[in-house]
Amino acid sequence: MTHFADYIPYVACLLAIVTFNNRAQQAGNPLPSSLTFAISGGAAFLIGAWIGNWIIYWYFLGIQPANILPHPDTVFSTPDWKWVPICDPVRVSSLAKTLLVTPGCLLGIACAMFAWNRQYGLENRFIRPPPDYSKFGVVAAGHGGFEGSLINNPKVRSVVTQIVVIGSVALLFYFIVANTAHNLDRLGIASGFKFLCDPARYDVTGGFMPVSSTETHWAAFTAGLLNTFVVAVFGCIAATILGVIIGVLRLSNNWIVSKLAAVYVETLRNIPVLLQILFWYGIFILLPAPRQSLKIFDTFYLNNRGFLGPKLFVGDAPVLSAEQQATMISEMGDVKYQRLVEEAGGEENVAAALAESVRPVFGDGSSVLFISLIVAFFAVWFYRRWARKRQEATGQQSPVFLVSAGTIILFPILCLLIAGTTLELQHTELKGFNFVGGTSISVSFVALWFALSVYTAAFIAEIVRAGILAVPYGQTEASYALGLRPGQAMRLNILPQALRVIVPPLTSQYLNLTKNSSLAQVVGFLEIVGTIGGITLNQTGQAVECIVITMAVYLIISLVISVFMNWYNKRIALVER
Amino acid sequence: MKIKLASLVLGAVVGVSAATAASAATLDDVKARGELLCGVSTGVAGFAAKDDSGNWGGVDVDVCKAVAAAVLGDAGKVKYVPTTSKERFTALQSGEVDLLSRVTTWTFSRDVKLGFEFTGVNYYDGQGFMVKKSLGVTSALQLDGATVCVQTGTTTELNLADYFRTNNMTYKAVNVETADESVENYVNNACDVYTTDSSALAAQRSGLADPSAHLVLPEIISKEPLGPLVRHGDNQWGDVVRWSLNAMVIAEEKGVTMANVDEMKGSNDPEIKRLLGSDGDMGAQLGLSADWAYQIVKQVGNYGESFEAHIGVNTPIGLDRGLNQLWTKGGILYAPPMR
Ligand SMILES: N[C@@H](CCC(=O)N[C@@H](CS)C(=O)NCC(=O)O)C(=O)O
């Protein structure tokens, strides 16, 4: 139950701030406003956190928050993001906190900075001075300074118009929502987001995170989200690389090369992407069946189910307590347990087999890898800065690429060796119908990824070509005059300038690719539209909620891409002198 | 300007309310429209499929026709809306169709949670598996690790998950949206097994290049009572659809056929008299004309005729009546009395 008492700390906090401020102002002696603002920021956070909790619990999940404060053990422990604990009442509270702490703190800090600026007036960036009406021959009277009726007062008019517009939009929105809710209710269709915590009852297979039918719709959704994400990210990367190559080749002086590139572009961008996905899928399922897989060095296999290879485990399997083992065994059921004992070769090996079955790719002791990677990245960053300074000062170049790549690859390996971390390869092997163990990528994914990349690359190639052509030819000649080789001229002079033209339209190609990934349906790859926007929608009948979630995900992904690309665009635009 | 804006908003609001508050009286809507909007599948031979001349036929289609005959007096006044398994419920909920007659399993959650009303069962089915004989598999319990073709948004998908889990087997699913895609994937070896309602398995097996190269495994892993459904809350319309189907079953039970329905009008059997409208006012009670059931039998036929014409032993699909035989002949088909 939400207690009336839950309100008390927040309301008290707010009241205290308001009174404090008022008192101080009445006394004509404002407090150092940074303090006030910091306190307000903190209060804003608390209130935000509380409202957030309340919304998540009560509205979405229909659970009354038992405890508003996060459980101390749970604040930052979300080991696997599938388990982002939306459906766990204790841990969801900590999630809400984590999500809300950040904006709350930022708000607090921003307020404090604002106040500090204002007080010391060092930089009056945030505050515009009042307009000087006197230069229009208007004598200041009160605030607006306009004579006559209120209707003629532009300030009043603009405020009223805005209120009316915002009010109407809000009203319209309210009516749509209320109407939908009413109609759903009339039809006896459930609404709300509680279904996310019900068992999904379907399996998500063939993607990058298997989810079993006993897990929740939320888990199935996160699996779909991950699959969408992987397609989008890898698709954009591949499309960019391919697109840049084709775009540059199309400008080649070699007639054959440039014509081939032109044919690529003109063919691929004029065939609907749906057909291309089906085409590649049709090609890939022509590969031999698993039992006759194509082998590469006896470690990699290609067949009409997917591409398979070994899996690398970094670190050891977890050590399971007797209690954990007991629960796992009891959940397993007798038949499965017998099979496990058989496969492990006796009761005495069961503990090891159990631990192996839940062994993560990055197991105990793998933190060495992450820490050394971070260290390597920092080292490289400093090294590059040093190298640039040196080049600017002395004109001497350093082998930046070699050293960077070497450090990032070799340093972590060295650390792993010194620390003696277990590195183990798990090979994939044929068992019954298919391969088990190792890493596998389904044919559906490969076809989808391939088709999207190849299709989008055709558009990117044209964008790249346009970008390069937009750089005056004099730049190329200037580079040659400085003694740069054609490759260097392209890499160091032309491409960086072309990027300014390339980046904005490139963003829309990334967005297109991401949205086109929903065509995964035709090859049976379950991404977000297949899971929450498909099976979950169909099984729960909660179309409105599922579509809202699906749209929100695409919106968020698109916004993130846009924000990132805009940031990048600004960054490269600044290079201009 | 403000006034304009306000009227605009008001107009929009009224428009929205008018658009979403669709009337609950589907029967009136259908009569006024002069056409029945019937949701069917995108194509399962014998249940709902287009023939070479583009006309829909099948046992599911016959339910649509029966309702149109009863309500509009003409079995031809149906607009068929093909729906995939995934889209079908949204189509019915949103009012895009008046009735869904599309190999849809009557389940608790669809009946209760999704806001529908099932109005009977026109085929008692169960889920099965089909494999290529060359695989050497003879039982579904040998399918551990297999890749399975399945249609998304079906009970099939859920039963599959349950069956493999309870039998401690693993599988990979290729989830696609239409029956055609599933079959194509199966034929092209994108999966080892194809699973769906066993009636559809039979229908689709008959359409394969070499049906004898494929084996339907003996296990039936679920109950799939397939039947027509309407939106919950419009009881009058629900009654019309329910009794249109019942009329077909009762007609078979009483031996009323498309051929003899005119002479049966003069029968002395009181139930036949009530069925064909020569006694009582059952048509009026449903909001239909007195000869509603006569029109069904005359234009569409009784249940048995529909079955034999589309999926019976003399068709390529060749399904036995089995459970779908009348209760008087050893099956479980049993319509409540018409009185
Ligand atoms: N009875 C099951 C399955 C129904 C179903 O969708 N069957 C497929 C398999 S044949 C079908 O009819 N597909 C036709 C289509 O895709 O239009 C259910 O109601 O969920």
JSON list of N, CA and C in Angstrom, two decimals, chain B residues 4 25 35 39 50 90-91 100 102 106 117 121 123 133-134 139 152 166 176 188 209 237 245 253 331:
[
{"chain": "B", "resi": 4, "resn": "LYS", "atom": "N", "xyz": [-12.05, 30.23, -34.76]},
{"chain": "B", "resi": 4, "resn": "LYS", "atom": "CA", "xyz": [-11.82, 29.21, -35.79]},
{"chain": "B", "resi": 4, "resn": "LYS", "atom": "C", "xyz": [-11.14, 28.00, -35.16]},
{"chain": "B", "resi": 25, "resn": "ALA", "atom": "N", "xyz": [-24.40, -2.61, -32.91]},
{"chain": "B", "resi": 25, "resn": "ALA", "atom": "CA", "xyz": [-25.37, -3.45, -33.60]},
{"chain": "B", "resi": 25, "resn": "ALA", "atom": "C", "xyz": [-24.84, -3.87, -34.96]},
{"chain": "B", "resi": 35, "resn": "GLU", "atom": "N", "xyz": [-23.77, -6.18, -47.30]},
{"chain": "B", "resi": 35, "resn": "GLU", "atom": "CA", "xyz": [-22.61, -7.03, -47.56]},
{"chain": "B", "resi": 35, "resn": "GLU", "atom": "C", "xyz": [-22.00, -7.44, -46.23]},
{"chain": "B", "resi": 39, "resn": "GLY", "atom": "N", "xyz": [-13.67, -12.21, -42.25]},
{"chain": "B", "resi": 39, "resn": "GLY", "atom": "CA", "xyz": [-12.23, -12.45, -42.20]},
{"chain": "B", "resi": 39, "resn": "GLY", "atom": "C", "xyz": [-11.93, -13.92, -42.41]},
{"chain": "B", "resi": 50, "resn": "LYS", "atom": "N", "xyz": [-8.85, -19.46, -52.76]},
{"chain": "B", "resi": 50, "resn": "LYS", "atom": "CA", "xyz": [-9.46, -19.01, -54.01]},
{"chain": "B", "resi": 50, "resn": "LYS", "atom": "C", "xyz": [-9.26, -20.09, -55.06]},
{"chain": "B", "resi": 90, "resn": "THR", "atom": "N", "xyz": [-6.71, -8.26, -34.50]},
{"chain": "B", "resi": 90, "resn": "THR", "atom": "CA", "xyz": [-6.82, -6.81, -34.61]},
{"chain": "B", "resi": 90, "resn": "THR", "atom": "C", "xyz": [-7.90, -6.44, -35.63]},
{"chain": "B", "resi": 91, "resn": "ALA", "atom": "N", "xyz": [-7.97, -7.23, -36.71]},
{"chain": "B", "resi": 91, "resn": "ALA", "atom": "CA", "xyz": [-8.98, -6.95, -37.74]},
{"chain": "B", "resi": 91, "resn": "ALA", "atom": "C", "xyz": [-10.39, -7.04, -37.16]},
{"chain": "B", "resi": 100, "resn": "LEU", "atom": "N", "xyz": [-15.04, -13.47, -37.96]},
{"chain": "B", "resi": 100, "resn": "LEU", "atom": "CA", "xyz": [-13.79, -14.12, -38.32]},
{"chain": "B", "resi": 100, "resn": "LEU", "atom": "C", "xyz": [-14.07, -15.60, -38.44]},
{"chain": "B", "resi": 102, "resn": "ARG", "atom": "N", "xyz": [-11.80, -18.42, -39.56]},
{"chain": "B", "resi": 102, "resn": "ARG", "atom": "CA", "xyz": [-10.44, -18.56, -40.05]},
{"chain": "B", "resi": 102, "resn": "ARG", "atom": "C", "xyz": [-9.65, -19.53, -39.20]},
{"chain": "B", "resi": 106, "resn": "TRP", "atom": "N", "xyz": [-10.57, -22.01, -30.44]},
{"chain": "B", "resi": 106, "resn": "TRP", "atom": "CA", "xyz": [-11.31, -21.45, -29.31]},
{"chain": "B", "resi": 106, "resn": "TRP", "atom": "C", "xyz": [-10.49, -21.70, -28.06]},
{"chain": "B", "resi": 117, "resn": "GLU", "atom": "N", "xyz": [-16.10, -13.53, -28.78]},
{"chain": "B", "resi": 117, "resn": "GLU", "atom": "CA", "xyz": [-17.08, -14.55, -28.42]},
{"chain": "B", "resi": 117, "resn": "GLU", "atom": "C", "xyz": [-17.04, -15.60, -29.52]},
{"chain": "B", "resi": 121, "resn": "VAL", "atom": "N", "xyz": [-18.12, -24.48, -33.06]},
{"chain": "B", "resi": 121, "resn": "VAL", "atom": "CA", "xyz": [-16.94, -25.14, -33.58]},
{"chain": "B", "resi": 121, "resn": "VAL", "atom": "C", "xyz": [-17.31, -25.72, -34.93]},
{"chain": "B", "resi": 123, "resn": "TYR", "atom": "N", "xyz": [-14.83, -27.22, -36.85]},
{"chain": "B", "resi": 123, "resn": "TYR", "atom": "CA", "xyz": [-13.92, -28.34, -37.10]},
{"chain": "B", "resi": 123, "resn": "TYR", "atom": "C", "xyz": [-13.13, -28.64, -35.83]},
{"chain": "B", "resi": 133, "resn": "LYS", "atom": "N", "xyz": [10.24, -37.82, -45.23]},
{"chain": "B", "resi": 133, "resn": "LYS", "atom": "CA", "xyz": [10.50, -39.22, -44.90]},
{"chain": "B", "resi": 133, "resn": "LYS", "atom": "C", "xyz": [12.00, -39.49, -44.84]},
{"chain": "B", "resi": 134, "resn": "SER", "atom": "N", "xyz": [12.75, -38.78, -45.69]},
{"chain": "B", "resi": 134, "resn": "SER", "atom": "CA", "xyz": [14.19, -39.03, -45.76]},
{"chain": "B", "resi": 134, "resn": "SER", "atom": "C", "xyz": [14.90, -38.76, -44.43]},
{"chain": "B", "resi": 139, "resn": "SER", "atom": "N", "xyz": [8.65, -40.45, -34.83]},
{"chain": "B", "resi": 139, "resn": "SER", "atom": "CA", "xyz": [7.87, -39.96, -33.69]},
{"chain": "B", "resi": 139, "resn": "SER", "atom": "C", "xyz": [8.31, -38.54, -33.36]},
{"chain": "B", "resi": 152, "resn": "THR", "atom": "N", "xyz": [3.49, -17.49, -36.97]},
{"chain": "B", "resi": 152, "resn": "THR", "atom": "CA", "xyz": [3.53, -16.61, -35.82]},
{"chain": "B", "resi": 152, "resn": "THR", "atom": "C", "xyz": [2.11, -16.15, -35.44]},
{"chain": "B", "resi": 166, "resn": "THR", "atom": "N", "xyz": [8.15, -29.66, -22.06]},
{"chain": "B", "resi": 166, "resn": "THR", "atom": "CA", "xyz": [7.76, -30.74, -21.16]},
{"chain": "B", "resi": 166, "resn": "THR", "atom": "C", "xyz": [8.44, -32.05, -21.54]},
{"chain": "B", "resi": 176, "resn": "VAL", "atom": "N", "xyz": [7.12, -17.47, -39.29]},
{"chain": "B", "resi": 176, "resn": "VAL", "atom": "CA", "xyz": [6.71, -16.61, -40.40]},
{"chain": "B", "resi": 176, "resn": "VAL", "atom": "C", "xyz": [5.21, -16.34, -40.33]},
{"chain": "B", "resi": 188, "resn": "ASN", "atom": "N", "xyz": [11.86, -25.86, -48.91]},
{"chain": "B", "resi": 188, "resn": "ASN", "atom": "CA", "xyz": [13.23, -25.48, -49.25]},
{"chain": "B", "resi": 188, "resn": "ASN", "atom": "C", "xyz": [14.23, -25.83, -48.16]},
{"chain": "B", "resi": 209, "resn": "ALA", "atom": "N", "xyz": [4.65, -31.21, -54.10]},
{"chain": "B", "resi": 209, "resn": "ALA", "atom": "CA", "xyz": [4.99, -31.86, -55.37]},
{"chain": "B", "resi": 209, "resn": "ALA", "atom": "C", "xyz": [4.88, -33.38, -55.25]},
{"chain": "B", "resi": 237, "resn": "TRP", "atom": "N", "xyz": [-25.77, -10.28, -32.62]},
{"chain": "B", "resi": 237, "resn": "TRP", "atom": "CA", "xyz": [-24.95, -10.72, -33.75]},
{"chain": "B", "resi": 237, "resn": "TRP", "atom": "C", "xyz": [-24.33, -12.10, -33.47]},
{"chain": "B", "resi": 245, "resn": "LEU", "atom": "N", "xyz": [-24.48, -21.49, -37.96]},
{"chain": "B", "resi": 245, "resn": "LEU", "atom": "CA", "xyz": [-23.68, -22.72, -37.96]},
{"chain": "B", "resi": 245, "resn": "LEU", "atom": "C", "xyz": [-24.51, -23.90, -37.44]},
{"chain": "B", "resi": 253, "resn": "GLU", "atom": "N", "xyz": [-28.37, -33.35, -39.49]},
{"chain": "B", "resi": 253, "resn": "GLU", "atom": "CA", "xyz": [-28.94, -34.33, -38.59]},
{"chain": "B", "resi": 253, "resn": "GLU", "atom": "C", "xyz": [-30.33, -34.77, -39.07]},
{"chain": "B", "resi": 331, "resn": "GLY", "atom": "N", "xyz": [-19.48, -39.31, -33.77]},
{"chain": "B", "resi": 331, "resn": "GLY", "atom": "CA", "xyz": [-18.61, -38.14, -33.64]},
{"chain": "B", "resi": 331, "resn": "GLY", "atom": "C", "xyz": [-19.05, -37.29, -32.45]}
]
